[in-house]
Amino acid sequence: MVLFGITLNIFSSERFPPPQFESGYVRPEYTVPMPRGGVWPLIDAIVLLSALGIASWLVHKKRSRRALFGLMVFSLAYFGFYRKGCVCSIGSIQDMSLFLFNKDYVVPLLTVFFFIAPLVFTLLFGRSFCAGVCPLGAVQDITLIKPVKVPVWLEHTLRYLAYVYLALAVWLAVMGSAFVICKYDPYVAIFRRNGNLDILIMGGILLVIGFFIGRPYCRFLCPYGVILRQLSRLSRWRVRITPTDCNQCRLCEEACPYGAIRPPVHEWPEASYANDKKRLALFLILLPFIIAIGAWTGNSIAPSVSRTHPAVALAERIWMEENQQAEGTTDASQYFRSSGETIGSLYKRAAVIRAGFEKGGWFFGGFLGFILGGKLILLSLRPRQRDYEAERAGCVSCGRCFRYCPKEQEKIEETGGLSSR
Amino acid sequence: MENYNDKRKSRREFLRDALRGASLVAIGGVIGVGWYRGHTATYAWQIDPYKCTTCGNCETACVLEESAVKCVHSYEMCGYCKICFGFFEPQPNAINEGGENQICPMGAIKRNFVEDPYYEYTIDESLCTGCAKCVKTCAGFGNGSLHMQVRHDRCVNCNNCAIALVCPSDAFKRVPVNSPYLFKNGGKA
């Protein structure tokens, strides 16, 4: 029996012919428990659509933070704890990227819906998805205990991380390496009440940071948030802090834990006008160069990034084994050697994938360069603004500022003292 | 000045309207591409048993505390051996159901006498942890009728299966949701 062990063959063979039974024994049936299918995807879609609708209505018409909070708790319970955080709009970016660039991958209809519905709602109503529907946003919004203001320069710098994350996630998803957004979702371990150590540590750290810095994932990491920010700039209706006219009392400025309320901006100060104009011109000229440097950098890191792809990693491992640079074998290399594929064909396969990564690297770096250059240009502009207003892009429609406005208080009293808001 | 500001504002509004329209058209385009490419697809994860290397990652990598992957048995392939390689330790003390004789650390495989000299082996899925120890020896020395499958009453169907990420042989694949099993020998179910 032990002698057999040397030639361990993982593939089956009929060493012992299946018997013909004489006692009338019947072989047991297979059990095939089916996945949660049928009407459930439809119910998920309806819940998402209703939550988006209710959130938008609460933000724009009802203007009630308390009701929004309730919706947040519901979304956290349903999309987070009940549906275990999957499928989610943030992760659907990867499915959509893979789908658009890979003919073999057909994305489930529900995933398409999770990707698109919040985008459409954001184009109409701003980021009501972030406010009341996203379970990740809800976790952070509910656990914000003592908000600390983040300096503007730090806010802008950290926000760049989200663009890097988005670009990287799309790059890796298109190449078929991994779905990093899902892999490193910091809150999914909370939803599942289970996870491996690195995610638990990361989730824990981010949760604690979130006690003091409002929605750290949404603001500085969320790749879907990056897309929603841009669409929110175009939204048909925007969040209004005051129900009537702003009387410049500045109370709301303190209310926003996300640094999204912008004070009035007046005419360009005479003293710095000439200098500022020169700076803007400089950044405009620099933009193509920043894009070019970014693209070049992206292309040059592509070979290292390509190692995230299992085929490239395997090819490297086999190469090392062949050239006596690595001892022993891994499960993957062992499987490869028994699979009958030639080493040449694996190398060829890996080379094609690596070339794809290099092509993607141009876009990855170019995009990040464009964002960096664009950010510098936008920061050197002075869009005039008369009143205290919620920044279109940064506002997550959480509804905290409504109650702070004295005009809102006046209105509440007029309409019969609905102080429950 | 007032007039100038109004004009600026309306220009900005116009630009915003135009871009919003363009975005909606783009979103519509994505839906169109999706519709064209096939829109009924829903997937579930499954293990190709002929690619599985019985590495044991299924037991530990699943996002569930108790893995969604279990050992299943293709009875048509089973030799119903009296001394089953998937059931007994390589050199058992005795040929009986004593725990010390079993390969399965959980005692999840049940051995029942059928007729001389045949024994039936069934799997108690509530005990199986998906460690693949029995699968390895059954495939190595026996008929390979024991193999791993994702059980869909347990699987939460993650967007990117955590086990698929670490599977050394690319055995995890997406299968249509209405026939989500890949039993060895085709499986009648």
Coordinates of C-alpha atoms in Angstrom, one line a residue:
Chain A
M1 CA 0.0 0.0 0.0
V2 CA 2.8 2.4 0.9
L3 CA 4.7 1.5 -2.3
F4 CA 1.9 3.0 -4.3
G5 CA 2.4 6.3 -2.6
I6 CA 5.5 7.1 -4.7
T7 CA 3.5 7.5 -7.9
L8 CA 0.7 9.5 -6.6
N9 CA -1.7 10.1 -9.4
I10 CA -4.3 12.7 -8.8
F11 CA -6.4 11.6 -11.8
S12 CA -8.9 8.9 -11.4
S13 CA -8.8 5.6 -13.0
E14 CA -11.0 2.5 -12.5
R15 CA -8.6 0.4 -10.4
F16 CA -11.5 -1.3 -8.8
P17 CA -14.4 -1.9 -11.2
P18 CA -17.7 -0.7 -9.8
P19 CA -19.6 -3.8 -8.6
Q20 CA -22.9 -5.3 -9.8
F21 CA -24.9 -5.7 -6.6
E22 CA -27.0 -8.8 -6.1
S23 CA -28.8 -7.6 -2.9
G24 CA -30.9 -5.1 -4.8
Y25 CA -28.8 -2.2 -3.4
V26 CA -29.6 1.1 -5.1
R27 CA -26.9 3.7 -5.3
P28 CA -27.7 6.9 -3.5
E29 CA -28.9 10.0 -5.4
Y30 CA -26.7 13.0 -5.8
T31 CA -27.8 15.9 -3.8
V32 CA -27.6 19.2 -5.7
P33 CA -28.5 22.1 -3.5
M34 CA -29.1 25.0 -5.8
P35 CA -27.8 28.6 -5.4
R36 CA -29.9 31.4 -4.3
G37 CA -31.4 32.2 -7.7
G38 CA -34.9 32.6 -9.0
V39 CA -36.6 35.7 -7.8
W40 CA -33.9 36.7 -5.4
P41 CA -31.8 38.8 -7.9
L42 CA -35.0 40.6 -8.8
I43 CA -35.7 41.3 -5.1
D44 CA -32.2 42.7 -4.7
A45 CA -32.7 44.9 -7.7
I46 CA -36.0 46.2 -6.4
V47 CA -34.6 46.9 -2.9
L48 CA -31.7 48.8 -4.5
L49 CA -33.9 50.8 -6.7
S50 CA -36.3 51.6 -3.8
A51 CA -33.5 52.5 -1.5
L52 CA -32.0 54.9 -4.1
G53 CA -35.4 56.5 -4.6
I54 CA -36.1 56.9 -0.9
A55 CA -32.6 58.2 -0.3
S56 CA -33.0 60.9 -3.0
W57 CA -36.4 61.8 -1.7
L58 CA -35.2 62.1 1.9
V59 CA -32.3 64.3 0.8
H60 CA -34.1 66.6 -1.5
K61 CA -37.7 66.8 -0.3
K62 CA -38.0 65.6 3.3
R63 CA -34.6 66.9 4.3
S64 CA -34.4 64.6 7.2
R65 CA -31.2 63.4 8.7
R66 CA -33.0 61.1 11.1
A67 CA -34.9 59.3 8.3
L68 CA -31.7 59.0 6.3
F69 CA -30.0 57.5 9.3
G70 CA -32.8 54.9 9.4
L71 CA -32.3 54.1 5.8
M72 CA -28.6 53.7 6.4
V73 CA -29.3 51.2 9.1
F74 CA -31.6 49.3 6.8
S75 CA -29.1 49.3 3.9
L76 CA -26.4 48.1 6.3
A77 CA -28.6 45.3 7.5
Y78 CA -29.8 44.2 4.0
F79 CA -26.9 44.8 1.7
G80 CA -24.3 44.4 4.4
F81 CA -25.2 41.8 6.9
Y82 CA -27.9 39.9 5.1
R83 CA -26.4 39.9 1.6
K84 CA -22.9 39.7 3.1
G85 CA -21.8 42.8 1.1
C86 CA -21.9 41.0 -2.3
V87 CA -22.7 42.0 -5.0
C88 CA -21.9 45.7 -4.5
S89 CA -21.7 48.7 -6.7
I90 CA -18.1 49.3 -5.8
G91 CA -17.0 45.8 -6.8
S92 CA -19.1 45.9 -10.0
I93 CA -16.5 48.2 -11.5
Q94 CA -14.3 45.2 -11.9
D95 CA -17.0 43.0 -13.5
M96 CA -17.8 45.8 -15.9
S97 CA -14.1 46.4 -16.8
L98 CA -13.5 42.7 -17.4
F99 CA -16.7 42.5 -19.3
L100 CA -15.9 45.4 -21.6
F101 CA -12.4 44.1 -22.5
N102 CA -12.9 40.4 -22.4
K103 CA -15.3 38.7 -24.8
D104 CA -15.6 35.5 -22.8
Y105 CA -16.8 37.1 -19.6
V106 CA -20.5 37.8 -19.5
V107 CA -21.5 39.8 -16.5
P108 CA -24.7 38.9 -14.5
L109 CA -27.6 41.2 -15.1
L110 CA -27.8 42.1 -11.4
T111 CA -24.2 43.2 -11.3
V112 CA -24.8 45.5 -14.3
F113 CA -27.8 46.9 -12.5
F114 CA -25.8 47.5 -9.3
F115 CA -23.2 49.3 -11.4
I116 CA -25.6 51.5 -13.4
A117 CA -28.5 52.4 -11.2
P118 CA -26.4 54.5 -8.7
L119 CA -24.7 56.3 -11.6
V120 CA -28.0 57.4 -13.1
F121 CA -29.3 58.5 -9.7
T122 CA -26.2 60.5 -9.1
L123 CA -26.6 62.2 -12.5
L124 CA -30.0 63.3 -11.3
F125 CA -29.8 63.8 -7.5
G126 CA -26.1 63.7 -6.5
R127 CA -24.6 61.1 -4.3
S128 CA -27.7 59.9 -2.5
F129 CA -26.3 56.4 -3.1
C130 CA -23.5 57.2 -0.7
A131 CA -25.9 58.7 1.8
G132 CA -28.4 56.0 2.3
V133 CA -27.7 52.9 0.2
C134 CA -24.1 51.9 0.2
P135 CA -23.5 49.5 3.2
L136 CA -19.8 50.6 3.4
G137 CA -20.8 54.2 3.6
A138 CA -23.4 53.3 6.3
V139 CA -20.8 51.5 8.5
Q140 CA -18.6 54.6 8.4
D141 CA -21.4 57.2 8.8
I142 CA -22.9 55.4 11.8
T143 CA -19.6 54.9 13.5
L144 CA -18.5 58.5 13.2
I145 CA -18.3 59.6 16.8
K146 CA -16.1 62.6 17.1
P147 CA -15.4 64.3 13.7
V148 CA -12.0 65.9 13.3
K149 CA -11.4 68.3 10.4
V150 CA -8.8 67.2 7.8
P151 CA -6.7 70.1 6.5
V152 CA -7.6 71.0 2.9
W153 CA -4.2 70.2 1.5
L154 CA -4.2 66.7 3.1
E155 CA -7.7 66.1 2.0
H156 CA -6.8 66.7 -1.7
T157 CA -3.6 64.7 -1.4
L158 CA -5.2 61.7 0.2
R159 CA -8.1 61.8 -2.3
Y160 CA -5.6 61.0 -5.0
L161 CA -5.2 57.6 -3.5
A162 CA -8.8 56.7 -4.6
Y163 CA -7.9 57.5 -8.2
V164 CA -4.8 55.2 -7.9
Y165 CA -7.0 52.5 -6.4
L166 CA -9.6 52.9 -9.2
A167 CA -7.0 52.8 -12.0
L168 CA -5.2 49.8 -10.4
A169 CA -8.4 47.9 -9.9
V170 CA -9.6 48.4 -13.5
W171 CA -6.1 47.5 -14.8
L172 CA -5.9 44.2 -12.8
A173 CA -9.6 43.4 -13.6
V174 CA -9.2 43.9 -17.3
M175 CA -6.1 41.7 -17.3
G176 CA -7.8 39.0 -15.3
S177 CA -5.3 39.1 -12.4
A178 CA -7.6 39.7 -9.5
F179 CA -10.5 41.7 -8.2
V180 CA -8.6 43.8 -5.7
I181 CA -11.6 45.8 -4.6
C182 CA -13.2 42.7 -3.4
K183 CA -10.1 41.2 -2.0
Y184 CA -9.2 44.2 0.1
D185 CA -12.7 45.3 1.0
P186 CA -12.1 46.5 4.5
Y187 CA -15.6 46.2 5.8
V188 CA -16.7 42.9 4.3
A189 CA -15.2 41.1 7.2
I190 CA -17.6 43.0 9.5
F191 CA -20.6 42.1 7.2
R192 CA -19.6 38.4 7.2
R193 CA -18.3 38.5 10.8
N194 CA -15.5 36.5 9.5
G195 CA -12.3 37.0 7.4
N196 CA -8.6 36.5 7.3
L197 CA -6.2 38.3 9.5
D198 CA -4.9 41.0 7.2
I199 CA -8.5 42.1 6.2
L200 CA -9.6 42.0 9.9
I201 CA -6.6 44.2 10.9
M202 CA -7.1 46.6 7.9
G203 CA -10.9 46.8 8.6
G204 CA -10.3 47.4 12.3
I205 CA -7.8 50.2 11.7
L206 CA -10.1 51.9 9.2
L207 CA -13.0 51.5 11.5
V208 CA -11.1 53.2 14.4
I209 CA -9.9 55.9 12.1
G210 CA -13.5 56.4 11.0
F211 CA -14.5 57.2 14.6
F212 CA -12.7 60.5 14.2
I213 CA -12.2 61.1 10.5
G214 CA -15.5 61.0 8.6
R215 CA -15.9 58.2 6.1
P216 CA -12.2 57.5 5.5
Y217 CA -12.9 54.8 2.9
C218 CA -15.4 56.9 0.9
R219 CA -13.2 59.9 0.8
F220 CA -9.7 58.6 0.3
L221 CA -10.1 55.1 -1.1
C222 CA -13.5 54.3 -2.7
P223 CA -13.0 53.7 -6.4
Y224 CA -16.7 54.0 -7.1
G225 CA -16.8 57.2 -5.1
V226 CA -14.4 58.6 -7.6
I227 CA -16.8 58.0 -10.4
L228 CA -19.8 59.3 -8.4
R229 CA -17.8 62.5 -7.5
Q230 CA -17.4 63.3 -11.2
L231 CA -21.0 62.5 -12.1
S232 CA -22.3 64.4 -9.1
R233 CA -20.7 67.6 -10.6
L234 CA -23.3 67.2 -13.4
S235 CA -26.3 66.3 -11.2
R236 CA -29.6 67.9 -12.2
W237 CA -30.6 68.7 -8.6
R238 CA -28.0 69.4 -5.9
V239 CA -28.1 69.2 -2.2
R240 CA -29.2 72.6 -0.7
I241 CA -28.1 73.4 2.8
T242 CA -30.7 76.1 3.3
P243 CA -34.3 75.7 2.3
T244 CA -34.5 79.4 1.3
D245 CA -31.7 82.0 1.2
C246 CA -28.4 81.8 2.8
N247 CA -27.8 84.5 5.4
Q248 CA -24.0 83.7 5.7
C249 CA -24.2 82.7 9.3
R250 CA -21.5 80.1 8.9
L251 CA -23.2 77.6 11.2
C252 CA -23.4 74.9 8.6
E253 CA -19.6 75.0 7.9
E254 CA -19.1 73.4 11.3
A255 CA -21.7 70.7 10.7
C256 CA -20.0 68.9 7.8
P257 CA -17.6 66.2 9.0
Y258 CA -16.5 65.6 5.4
G259 CA -15.1 69.0 4.6
A260 CA -17.6 69.4 1.8
I261 CA -19.1 72.8 2.6
R262 CA -17.4 75.5 0.8
P263 CA -17.4 79.1 2.1
P264 CA -18.2 81.9 -0.3
V265 CA -15.5 82.8 -2.8
H266 CA -15.2 86.4 -3.9
E267 CA -13.4 88.1 -6.8
W268 CA -9.8 87.3 -7.3
P269 CA -7.7 89.3 -4.9
E270 CA -5.8 92.0 -6.9
A271 CA -2.5 91.4 -5.2
S272 CA -2.1 87.8 -6.3
Y273 CA -4.0 87.9 -9.5
A274 CA -1.0 88.1 -11.8
N275 CA 0.9 85.4 -10.0
D276 CA -2.1 83.1 -9.9
K277 CA -2.7 83.5 -13.6
K278 CA 0.9 82.6 -14.3
R279 CA 0.6 79.5 -12.1
L280 CA -2.5 78.4 -14.0
A281 CA -0.7 78.9 -17.3
L282 CA 2.2 76.9 -16.1
F283 CA 0.0 74.0 -15.0
L284 CA -1.8 74.1 -18.3
I285 CA 1.5 73.8 -20.2
L286 CA 2.7 71.1 -17.8
L287 CA -0.4 68.9 -18.2
P288 CA 0.8 67.0 -21.3
F289 CA 4.2 66.4 -19.7
I290 CA 2.6 65.1 -16.5
I291 CA 0.5 62.8 -18.6
A292 CA 3.6 61.6 -20.5
I293 CA 5.6 61.0 -17.4
G294 CA 2.7 59.2 -15.8
A295 CA 2.3 57.0 -18.9
W296 CA 6.0 56.2 -19.0
T297 CA 6.0 55.3 -15.3
G298 CA 2.9 53.1 -15.7
N299 CA 4.6 51.3 -18.6
S300 CA 7.8 50.7 -16.6
I301 CA 6.1 49.3 -13.6
A302 CA 3.9 47.0 -15.8
P303 CA 6.3 44.0 -15.6
S304 CA 6.2 43.9 -11.8
V305 CA 2.4 44.4 -11.8
S306 CA 2.0 41.6 -14.3
R307 CA 3.3 39.1 -11.6
T308 CA -0.2 39.4 -10.0
H309 CA -1.5 37.3 -12.9
P310 CA -1.4 33.6 -12.0
A311 CA 0.0 32.6 -15.4
V312 CA 2.9 35.1 -15.3
A313 CA 3.6 34.1 -11.7
L314 CA 3.6 30.5 -12.7
A315 CA 5.9 31.1 -15.7
E316 CA 8.4 32.9 -13.5
R317 CA 8.3 30.1 -10.9
I318 CA 8.9 27.5 -13.6
W319 CA 11.7 29.6 -15.0
M320 CA 13.3 29.8 -11.6
E321 CA 12.9 26.0 -11.1
E322 CA 14.4 25.3 -14.5
N323 CA 17.4 27.5 -13.8
Q324 CA 18.0 26.2 -10.3
Q325 CA 17.1 29.5 -8.7
A326 CA 14.4 28.0 -6.6
E327 CA 14.2 24.8 -4.6
G328 CA 11.4 22.4 -4.6
T329 CA 8.0 23.0 -6.3
T330 CA 4.8 24.7 -5.5
D331 CA 1.3 23.3 -5.8
A332 CA 0.9 25.3 -9.0
S333 CA 4.2 24.3 -10.6
Q334 CA 3.6 20.7 -9.7
Y335 CA 0.2 20.8 -11.3
F336 CA 1.6 22.5 -14.4
R337 CA 4.2 19.7 -14.8
S338 CA 1.6 17.1 -14.7
S339 CA -0.8 18.9 -17.0
G340 CA 1.1 18.1 -20.2
E341 CA 1.5 21.7 -21.3
T342 CA 5.0 22.5 -22.6
I343 CA 7.1 25.0 -20.9
G344 CA 7.5 26.9 -24.1
S345 CA 3.8 27.3 -24.5
L346 CA 3.5 28.6 -20.9
Y347 CA 6.2 31.1 -21.5
K348 CA 4.5 32.3 -24.7
R349 CA 1.2 32.6 -22.8
A350 CA 2.8 34.6 -20.1
A351 CA 4.6 36.8 -22.6
V352 CA 1.2 37.7 -24.2
I353 CA -0.2 38.6 -20.9
R354 CA 2.8 40.7 -19.9
A355 CA 2.6 42.6 -23.2
G356 CA -1.1 43.3 -22.4
F357 CA 0.0 44.6 -19.0
E358 CA 2.6 46.9 -20.7
K359 CA -0.1 48.3 -23.0
G360 CA -2.4 48.8 -20.0
G361 CA 0.4 50.5 -18.1
W362 CA 0.4 53.4 -20.6
F363 CA -3.3 54.0 -19.9
F364 CA -2.9 53.4 -16.1
G365 CA -0.1 56.0 -15.8
G366 CA -1.5 58.4 -18.4
F367 CA -4.8 58.5 -16.5
L368 CA -3.2 59.1 -13.2
G369 CA -1.0 61.8 -14.8
F370 CA -4.1 63.4 -16.3
I371 CA -5.8 63.4 -12.9
L372 CA -2.8 64.9 -11.2
G373 CA -2.4 67.6 -13.8
G374 CA -6.2 68.3 -13.8
K375 CA -6.2 68.5 -10.1
L376 CA -3.5 71.1 -10.1
I377 CA -5.4 73.1 -12.7
L378 CA -8.7 72.9 -10.8
L379 CA -6.9 74.0 -7.6
S380 CA -5.6 77.1 -9.3
L381 CA -9.0 78.2 -10.4
R382 CA -11.3 80.3 -8.3
P383 CA -14.9 79.5 -9.1
R384 CA -16.9 82.4 -7.6
Q385 CA -19.6 81.5 -5.2
R386 CA -21.9 83.8 -3.3
D387 CA -23.2 81.6 -0.4
Y388 CA -22.2 78.7 1.7
E389 CA -22.8 75.7 -0.5
A390 CA -22.3 72.0 -0.5
E391 CA -19.5 71.1 -2.8
R392 CA -21.1 69.1 -5.7
A393 CA -18.4 66.4 -5.8
G394 CA -17.5 66.0 -2.2
C395 CA -21.0 66.1 -0.6
V396 CA -22.3 62.6 0.2
S397 CA -25.8 63.9 1.0
C398 CA -25.6 62.7 4.6
G399 CA -28.0 65.4 5.7
R400 CA -26.1 66.6 8.8
C401 CA -26.1 70.3 7.7
F402 CA -29.9 70.7 7.2
R403 CA -30.7 71.1 10.9
Y404 CA -27.8 73.5 11.4
C405 CA -29.3 76.2 9.2
P406 CA -31.4 78.7 11.1
K407 CA -33.6 79.2 8.1
E408 CA -34.4 75.5 8.3
Q409 CA -35.3 75.9 11.9
E410 CA -37.5 78.8 11.1
K411 CA -39.3 76.8 8.5
I412 CA -39.7 73.9 10.8
E413 CA -41.4 76.2 13.3
E414 CA -43.6 77.6 10.6
T415 CA -44.8 74.3 9.5
G416 CA -45.9 73.2 12.9
G417 CA -42.8 72.5 14.8
L418 CA -41.8 69.1 13.4
S419 CA -38.8 69.2 15.7
S420 CA -38.3 65.5 15.3
R421 CA -36.0 66.3 12.3
Chain B
M1 CA -21.6 92.8 -14.0
E2 CA -24.8 91.1 -13.0
N3 CA -25.6 90.4 -16.6
Y4 CA -22.1 89.0 -17.2
N5 CA -22.5 86.7 -14.2
D6 CA -25.9 85.4 -15.4
K7 CA -24.5 84.7 -18.8
R8 CA -21.6 82.8 -17.2
K9 CA -24.0 80.8 -15.2
S10 CA -26.2 79.9 -18.0
R11 CA -23.2 78.8 -20.0
R12 CA -22.1 76.6 -17.2
E13 CA -25.6 75.2 -16.9
F14 CA -25.6 74.5 -20.6
L15 CA -22.3 72.7 -20.3
R16 CA -23.6 70.7 -17.4
D17 CA -26.8 69.7 -19.2
A18 CA -24.8 68.6 -22.2
L19 CA -22.3 66.6 -20.2
R20 CA -25.1 65.0 -18.2
G21 CA -26.8 64.0 -21.5
A22 CA -23.6 62.6 -22.8
S23 CA -23.1 60.5 -19.6
L24 CA -26.6 59.1 -19.8
V25 CA -26.0 58.2 -23.5
A26 CA -22.7 56.5 -22.5
I27 CA -24.5 54.5 -19.7
G28 CA -27.1 53.6 -22.3
G29 CA -24.3 52.4 -24.6
V30 CA -22.9 50.1 -21.9
I31 CA -26.3 48.6 -21.4
G32 CA -26.6 48.2 -25.1
V33 CA -23.3 46.4 -25.4
G34 CA -24.4 44.2 -22.5
W35 CA -27.7 43.4 -24.1
Y36 CA -26.0 42.5 -27.4
R37 CA -23.5 40.3 -25.7
G38 CA -26.0 38.2 -23.9
H39 CA -28.0 39.2 -20.9
T40 CA -29.3 36.1 -19.2
A41 CA -26.0 35.0 -17.7
T42 CA -25.8 34.3 -14.0
Y43 CA -22.9 32.4 -12.7
A44 CA -21.9 30.3 -9.8
W45 CA -18.5 29.1 -8.8
Q46 CA -17.6 25.4 -9.2
I47 CA -14.6 23.2 -9.0
D48 CA -13.5 21.2 -12.1
P49 CA -12.7 17.9 -10.3
Y50 CA -10.3 16.9 -13.0
K51 CA -8.2 19.9 -12.4
C52 CA -8.3 19.8 -8.6
T53 CA -5.0 19.0 -7.0
T54 CA -6.4 18.4 -3.5
C55 CA -4.1 21.1 -2.1
G56 CA -6.3 21.8 0.9
N57 CA -6.8 25.5 0.2
C58 CA -10.6 25.0 -0.1
E59 CA -10.8 24.3 3.6
T60 CA -9.0 27.5 4.7
A61 CA -9.4 30.1 1.9
C62 CA -13.2 30.3 1.8
V63 CA -14.7 33.5 3.3
L64 CA -17.1 31.3 5.3
E65 CA -15.8 30.0 8.7
E66 CA -16.9 26.5 7.5
S67 CA -16.0 26.2 3.9
A68 CA -18.7 26.1 1.2
V69 CA -16.6 23.3 -0.4
K70 CA -17.4 19.8 0.6
C71 CA -16.4 16.4 -0.5
V72 CA -19.0 14.7 -2.7
H73 CA -19.2 11.1 -3.8
S74 CA -19.8 9.9 -7.4
Y75 CA -21.3 6.5 -6.5
E76 CA -21.2 5.2 -10.1
M77 CA -17.4 5.4 -10.0
C78 CA -17.0 3.9 -6.6
G79 CA -15.5 0.4 -6.2
Y80 CA -17.3 -0.1 -2.9
C81 CA -14.1 -1.5 -1.6
K82 CA -14.0 -3.3 1.8
I83 CA -10.7 -1.4 2.4
C84 CA -11.3 2.1 1.1
F85 CA -8.3 4.3 0.5
G86 CA -10.3 7.3 1.1
F87 CA -11.6 6.0 4.4
F88 CA -8.8 4.2 6.1
E89 CA -5.4 5.5 7.2
P90 CA -2.6 4.0 5.1
Q91 CA -1.8 1.4 7.7
P92 CA -4.9 1.0 9.9
N93 CA -4.8 -0.8 13.2
A94 CA -7.9 -2.7 12.3
I95 CA -10.3 -2.7 9.4
N96 CA -13.2 -1.2 11.3
E97 CA -14.8 2.2 11.8
G98 CA -12.7 3.2 14.8
G99 CA -11.7 6.9 14.6
E100 CA -8.0 6.1 14.8
N101 CA -8.3 4.1 11.5
Q102 CA -9.9 6.9 9.5
I103 CA -8.3 9.4 7.2
C104 CA -11.0 11.9 7.7
P105 CA -10.1 14.0 10.8
M106 CA -13.8 14.8 11.3
G107 CA -15.2 11.3 10.9
A108 CA -17.4 12.7 8.2
I109 CA -17.3 9.5 6.0
K110 CA -19.8 6.9 7.0
R111 CA -19.1 3.2 6.1
N112 CA -22.0 0.9 5.7
F113 CA -22.0 -2.7 4.9
V114 CA -23.9 -3.5 1.6
E115 CA -23.2 -7.1 0.7
D116 CA -20.1 -9.2 0.9
P117 CA -17.5 -7.8 0.1
Y118 CA -18.9 -4.4 -0.6
Y119 CA -19.2 -1.3 1.6
E120 CA -21.0 1.9 0.9
Y121 CA -19.3 5.2 1.8
T122 CA -21.4 8.3 2.3
I123 CA -20.4 11.8 3.4
D124 CA -22.0 13.6 6.3
E125 CA -21.7 17.1 4.9
S126 CA -22.4 18.7 8.3
L127 CA -19.1 17.3 9.5
C128 CA -17.0 17.7 6.3
T129 CA -14.6 20.6 6.4
G130 CA -13.4 20.3 2.8
C131 CA -9.8 19.4 3.7
A132 CA -9.6 17.1 0.7
K133 CA -7.5 14.5 2.5
C134 CA -9.8 11.6 1.5
V135 CA -10.0 13.0 -2.0
K136 CA -6.3 12.8 -2.3
T137 CA -6.0 9.2 -1.3
C138 CA -9.1 8.1 -3.2
A139 CA -7.8 9.6 -6.4
G140 CA -4.2 8.4 -5.7
F141 CA -4.9 4.8 -5.0
G142 CA -8.6 4.2 -5.6
N143 CA -11.1 5.1 -8.3
G144 CA -11.2 8.8 -7.6
S145 CA -14.9 8.8 -6.9
L146 CA -14.6 11.1 -4.0
H147 CA -14.0 14.7 -5.1
M148 CA -14.5 18.3 -4.1
Q149 CA -17.5 20.5 -5.1
V150 CA -18.8 23.9 -4.1
R151 CA -22.1 23.3 -2.2
H152 CA -24.5 26.0 -3.3
D153 CA -26.7 25.9 -0.3
R154 CA -23.6 27.3 1.5
C155 CA -21.7 29.3 -1.1
V156 CA -22.4 33.0 -0.9
N157 CA -21.2 33.4 -4.5
C158 CA -18.6 36.1 -4.0
N159 CA -17.9 38.3 -6.9
N160 CA -14.4 37.0 -6.9
C161 CA -14.2 33.7 -5.1
A162 CA -11.5 33.8 -2.4
I163 CA -10.6 30.2 -3.0
A164 CA -10.4 30.7 -6.8
L165 CA -7.7 33.4 -6.0
V166 CA -5.4 30.9 -4.4
C167 CA -6.3 27.7 -6.3
P168 CA -3.0 26.5 -7.7
S169 CA -4.5 24.7 -10.7
D170 CA -7.1 27.1 -12.0
A171 CA -9.8 24.5 -11.1
F172 CA -12.3 27.1 -10.0
K173 CA -14.5 28.4 -12.8
R174 CA -17.8 30.1 -13.3
V175 CA -20.6 27.8 -14.4
P176 CA -24.2 28.7 -15.4
V177 CA -26.3 29.1 -12.3
N178 CA -29.0 26.5 -13.4
S179 CA -26.5 23.7 -13.7
P180 CA -24.0 24.6 -11.0
Y181 CA -22.3 21.2 -10.5
L182 CA -19.4 19.5 -12.2
F183 CA -19.6 15.9 -10.9
K184 CA -17.0 13.4 -12.0
N185 CA -18.4 11.1 -14.6
G186 CA -20.8 13.7 -15.6
G187 CA -23.0 13.2 -12.7
K188 CA -26.6 12.3 -13.4
A189 CA -28.0 15.1 -11.3

